[in-house]
Amino acid sequence: MTVQVEEIRLNLPHIEMAAHLYGPEDGHPVIALHGWLDNAATFTRLAPLLPGLRILALDFAGHGYSAHRPAGGNYLLWENVLDVLLVAQAMGWERFSLLGHSMGAIVSVMLAAAMPERVERLALIDGLMPYTGEADQAPEKLGEALRAQLALPNKRKPVYADVQLAVNARMKGVGSVSREAAEILARRGLMPVAGGYTWRSDSRLTLASPVRLTRAHAVAFLRKISCPVSLVLAEQGMLHHEPNIQTLLQGLPFDVHTLAGGHHLHLDDDTGARAVADCFKPFFASA
């Protein structure tokens, strides 16, 4: 099957963002948001299986082909929320839906809770709320983050002699993926350098966050969501075995689907992508 996908650039007031654009121009507008250290290619298998949608799969700032934030900038979650709003503005989309995986799902939740008038529907894949930290931990966490930032100039990205070595490393990374998935992500995520290849992603993305939401903050965002939500949990994913996740979900009016597969089940193989699509197609069709 030949899939039409357009590579685009969006010049926001503060940064240039890159994206893949799928589907008919008059399709229902959907902004698709990838996970931490991934890129827009994470939706390569899934997006073509969701007909009738105009899907803009974004590279978050510092990822893929999007620009890095300027010196002194940071990558806090709410900075990404603003970027998504500005992307929607650039596309001329007053109202839109969000399709988010992992970190992209978290950003989607925050935006839908904060700006309910803008978001029609949420389709979430193995992501819901950020890692949290309580108030008594804040001074130590800030100290750790500041020390890491001071040490950043001496930090060097790994360089791989060939692409397959980078693929092997990505297979074993956070949210381990299949070889095919790693190759898809690597095609957009690698760049040539002296001695081989390294990742395009900004090194600052690996730094500890200087401040985290408390659990009460995170739950408040979830409870504030007013639009329909469809959540896919992966049986071998990051959420399924999270302590208290089932208790938390019982109090939320979300449609929850538990599917076989790992954290990247929508990208690891065609079977996983079809299973996720089968959950989301009727969800978007009822919009």
Coordinates of C-alpha atoms in Angstrom, one line a residue:
M1 CA 0.0 0.0 0.0
T2 CA 1.4 3.4 -1.0
V3 CA 0.8 6.0 1.7
Q4 CA 0.8 9.7 0.8
V5 CA 2.7 11.6 3.5
E6 CA 3.9 15.2 3.3
E7 CA 7.0 16.6 5.1
I8 CA 6.3 20.1 6.3
R9 CA 7.9 22.9 8.4
L10 CA 6.0 25.2 10.6
N11 CA 7.7 28.6 11.5
L12 CA 6.3 29.4 15.0
P13 CA 7.1 32.7 16.6
H14 CA 9.9 31.2 18.6
I15 CA 11.0 28.0 16.8
E16 CA 10.7 26.0 13.6
M17 CA 8.9 22.7 13.9
A18 CA 8.9 19.7 11.6
A19 CA 6.0 17.3 10.9
H20 CA 4.5 14.6 8.8
L21 CA 1.1 15.3 7.3
Y22 CA -1.3 12.5 6.5
G23 CA -4.8 12.3 5.1
P24 CA -7.3 14.4 3.2
E25 CA -7.2 18.2 3.5
D26 CA -10.8 18.2 4.6
G27 CA -10.3 15.4 7.2
H28 CA -10.9 15.8 10.9
P29 CA -7.9 17.7 12.3
V30 CA -5.7 15.6 14.6
I31 CA -2.3 16.5 16.1
A32 CA -0.2 13.4 16.8
L33 CA 2.4 13.6 19.5
H34 CA 5.3 11.1 20.0
G35 CA 7.1 9.9 23.1
W36 CA 10.3 11.1 24.7
L37 CA 13.4 10.8 22.4
D38 CA 11.2 9.4 19.6
N39 CA 10.0 11.5 16.6
A40 CA 7.1 11.9 14.2
A41 CA 7.9 8.6 12.5
T42 CA 6.4 6.7 15.5
F43 CA 3.0 7.1 13.7
T44 CA 4.3 5.6 10.4
R45 CA 2.3 2.4 10.8
L46 CA -0.7 3.8 12.6
A47 CA -1.6 7.0 10.8
P48 CA -2.4 5.4 7.4
L49 CA -4.9 3.0 9.2
L50 CA -7.0 5.9 10.4
P51 CA -9.0 7.1 7.4
G52 CA -10.8 10.4 7.2
L53 CA -8.4 12.2 9.5
R54 CA -6.0 15.0 8.7
I55 CA -3.1 13.9 11.0
L56 CA -0.2 16.2 11.7
A57 CA 2.5 14.1 13.3
L58 CA 4.8 16.6 15.0
D59 CA 8.4 16.4 15.9
F60 CA 8.6 17.9 19.4
A61 CA 11.2 20.6 19.9
G62 CA 14.6 19.1 20.2
H63 CA 13.5 15.9 18.4
G64 CA 13.6 14.7 14.8
Y65 CA 13.9 17.6 12.4
S66 CA 12.4 20.2 14.7
A67 CA 14.8 22.9 15.9
H68 CA 16.4 22.8 19.3
R69 CA 15.4 25.3 21.9
P70 CA 17.8 28.3 22.2
A71 CA 20.6 28.4 24.8
G72 CA 19.1 28.8 28.2
G73 CA 15.8 27.3 27.1
N74 CA 14.3 24.1 28.6
Y75 CA 12.1 21.2 27.8
L76 CA 9.5 21.3 30.5
L77 CA 6.2 19.6 29.6
W78 CA 4.2 22.8 29.6
E79 CA 6.6 24.3 27.0
N80 CA 5.5 21.5 24.7
V81 CA 1.8 22.3 25.4
L82 CA 2.3 25.8 24.2
D83 CA 4.1 24.6 21.1
V84 CA 1.2 22.4 20.2
L85 CA -1.2 25.3 20.5
L86 CA 0.9 27.4 18.3
V87 CA 1.1 24.5 15.7
A88 CA -2.7 24.4 15.7
Q89 CA -2.8 28.2 15.2
A90 CA -0.3 27.9 12.3
M91 CA -2.6 25.2 10.7
G92 CA -5.7 27.3 11.2
W93 CA -7.3 24.7 13.5
E94 CA -9.4 26.3 16.2
R95 CA -10.6 22.9 17.4
F96 CA -8.7 19.6 16.9
S97 CA -8.2 16.2 18.5
L98 CA -5.0 14.8 19.9
L99 CA -3.4 11.4 19.4
G100 CA -0.6 10.9 21.9
H101 CA 1.9 8.2 22.7
S102 CA 3.8 8.1 26.1
M103 CA 5.1 11.7 26.7
G104 CA 2.9 12.8 23.8
A105 CA -0.1 11.4 25.7
I106 CA 0.9 13.3 28.8
V107 CA 1.2 16.6 26.9
S108 CA -2.2 15.8 25.3
V109 CA -3.8 15.4 28.7
M110 CA -2.4 18.6 30.0
L111 CA -3.6 20.6 27.0
A112 CA -7.1 19.1 27.0
A113 CA -7.5 19.9 30.7
A114 CA -6.1 23.4 30.5
M115 CA -7.8 24.4 27.2
P116 CA -11.0 22.3 27.0
E117 CA -12.5 24.6 24.4
R118 CA -9.8 23.7 21.9
V119 CA -9.6 19.9 22.1
E120 CA -12.4 17.7 20.8
R121 CA -11.1 14.2 21.5
L122 CA -8.1 12.4 23.1
A123 CA -6.7 9.1 21.8
L124 CA -3.9 8.0 24.1
I125 CA -1.4 5.2 23.8
D126 CA 0.3 3.9 26.9
G127 CA 0.7 7.3 28.5
L128 CA -1.4 9.3 30.9
M129 CA 0.4 11.3 33.6
P130 CA 4.0 12.4 34.2
Y131 CA 6.4 11.1 36.7
T132 CA 5.5 13.1 39.9
G133 CA 7.5 14.5 42.8
E134 CA 6.2 15.6 46.2
A135 CA 7.0 19.0 47.8
D136 CA 9.5 17.6 50.3
Q137 CA 11.7 16.3 47.5
A138 CA 11.8 19.5 45.5
P139 CA 15.0 21.0 46.9
E140 CA 17.0 17.9 46.2
K141 CA 15.5 17.4 42.8
L142 CA 16.3 21.0 41.8
G143 CA 19.9 20.5 43.0
E144 CA 20.3 17.4 40.9
A145 CA 19.0 19.2 37.9
L146 CA 21.2 22.2 38.4
R147 CA 24.3 20.0 38.8
A148 CA 23.4 18.1 35.6
Q149 CA 23.0 21.4 33.7
L150 CA 26.4 22.6 34.8
A151 CA 28.0 19.4 33.7
L152 CA 26.3 19.4 30.3
P153 CA 29.1 21.1 28.3
N154 CA 31.4 18.1 29.1
K155 CA 28.7 15.5 28.0
R156 CA 29.1 13.9 24.6
K157 CA 26.5 12.1 22.6
P158 CA 27.4 8.5 21.6
V159 CA 28.7 8.1 18.1
Y160 CA 27.9 4.8 16.2
A161 CA 30.1 3.6 13.4
D162 CA 27.1 2.5 11.4
V163 CA 23.3 2.8 11.5
Q164 CA 22.7 -0.8 12.7
L165 CA 24.7 -0.1 15.8
A166 CA 22.5 2.8 16.6
V167 CA 19.4 0.7 15.8
N168 CA 20.7 -1.9 18.3
A169 CA 21.1 0.7 21.0
R170 CA 17.6 2.1 20.4
M171 CA 16.1 -1.4 20.6
K172 CA 17.4 -1.6 24.2
G173 CA 16.6 2.0 25.2
V174 CA 13.7 3.4 27.2
G175 CA 10.6 1.8 26.1
S176 CA 12.4 -1.0 24.2
V177 CA 11.2 -1.5 20.6
S178 CA 11.3 -4.1 17.8
R179 CA 14.1 -3.9 15.2
E180 CA 11.7 -2.6 12.6
A181 CA 10.5 0.1 14.9
A182 CA 14.0 1.1 15.8
E183 CA 14.9 1.4 12.2
I184 CA 11.9 3.6 11.5
L185 CA 12.8 5.9 14.3
A186 CA 16.4 5.9 13.4
R187 CA 15.8 7.0 9.8
R188 CA 14.4 10.3 11.2
G189 CA 16.4 10.5 14.4
L190 CA 20.0 10.0 13.2
M191 CA 22.4 12.4 11.6
P192 CA 25.9 11.8 10.2
V193 CA 28.9 13.1 12.1
A194 CA 32.6 12.5 12.1
G195 CA 33.1 8.8 12.8
G196 CA 29.6 7.7 12.0
Y197 CA 26.1 8.7 13.3
T198 CA 24.6 10.2 16.3
W199 CA 21.1 11.2 17.4
R200 CA 19.6 14.5 16.3
S201 CA 17.8 15.0 19.7
D202 CA 19.0 17.8 22.0
S203 CA 21.2 16.5 24.8
R204 CA 19.3 18.7 27.2
L205 CA 16.3 16.3 26.8
T206 CA 18.2 13.7 29.0
L207 CA 18.6 16.1 31.9
A208 CA 16.5 15.6 35.0
S209 CA 13.6 17.9 35.4
P210 CA 14.2 20.8 37.8
V211 CA 10.6 20.7 39.0
R212 CA 7.9 18.0 38.9
L213 CA 4.2 18.2 39.4
T214 CA 2.9 16.5 42.5
R215 CA 0.6 13.6 42.2
A216 CA -2.3 15.9 43.3
H217 CA -1.4 18.2 40.4
A218 CA -1.3 15.3 37.9
V219 CA -4.6 13.8 39.0
A220 CA -6.2 17.3 38.9
F221 CA -5.4 17.5 35.2
L222 CA -6.9 14.0 34.5
R223 CA -10.1 14.9 36.4
K224 CA -10.5 18.2 34.5
I225 CA -10.7 16.6 31.1
S226 CA -14.2 17.0 29.7
C227 CA -13.8 15.6 26.1
P228 CA -14.2 11.9 25.2
V229 CA -11.0 9.9 25.8
S230 CA -9.9 6.5 24.4
L231 CA -6.9 5.0 26.2
V232 CA -4.9 2.0 25.0
L233 CA -2.8 0.2 27.6
A234 CA -0.1 -2.2 26.5
E235 CA 0.1 -5.5 28.4
Q236 CA 3.9 -5.2 28.5
G237 CA 3.9 -1.4 28.5
M238 CA 4.8 1.2 31.1
L239 CA 1.3 1.9 32.5
H240 CA -0.2 -1.5 32.9
H241 CA 1.8 -2.4 35.9
E242 CA 2.0 1.1 37.4
P243 CA 0.9 1.0 41.0
N244 CA -2.7 2.2 41.6
I245 CA -3.3 2.8 37.8
Q246 CA -6.4 0.7 37.8
T247 CA -7.8 2.4 40.9
L248 CA -7.1 5.8 39.2
L249 CA -8.8 4.8 36.0
Q250 CA -11.9 3.5 37.7
G251 CA -12.8 7.0 38.7
L252 CA -12.4 8.5 35.2
P253 CA -14.9 8.3 32.3
F254 CA -12.4 7.0 29.8
D255 CA -12.8 4.1 27.4
V256 CA -9.9 1.8 28.3
H257 CA -8.5 -0.9 26.0
T258 CA -5.8 -3.3 27.1
L259 CA -3.9 -4.8 24.1
A260 CA -1.1 -7.3 23.7
G261 CA 2.3 -5.8 23.1
G262 CA 4.9 -3.5 24.5
H263 CA 5.1 0.3 25.1
H264 CA 5.5 0.9 21.3
L265 CA 2.8 -1.6 20.2
H266 CA 1.5 0.9 17.6
L267 CA 4.9 0.8 15.9
D268 CA 6.6 -2.5 16.7
D269 CA 4.6 -4.5 14.0
D270 CA 1.6 -4.3 11.7
T271 CA -0.5 -6.5 14.1
G272 CA -0.1 -4.0 16.9
A273 CA -0.8 -1.0 14.7
R274 CA -4.0 -2.6 13.4
A275 CA -5.1 -3.5 16.9
V276 CA -4.6 0.1 18.0
A277 CA -6.3 1.4 14.9
D278 CA -9.3 -0.9 15.6
C279 CA -9.8 0.9 18.9
F280 CA -9.4 4.4 17.5
K281 CA -11.3 4.2 14.2
P282 CA -14.8 4.0 15.8
F283 CA -13.7 6.5 18.4
F284 CA -12.9 9.2 15.8
A285 CA -15.8 8.1 13.6
S286 CA -18.2 9.1 16.3
A287 CA -16.9 12.6 16.5

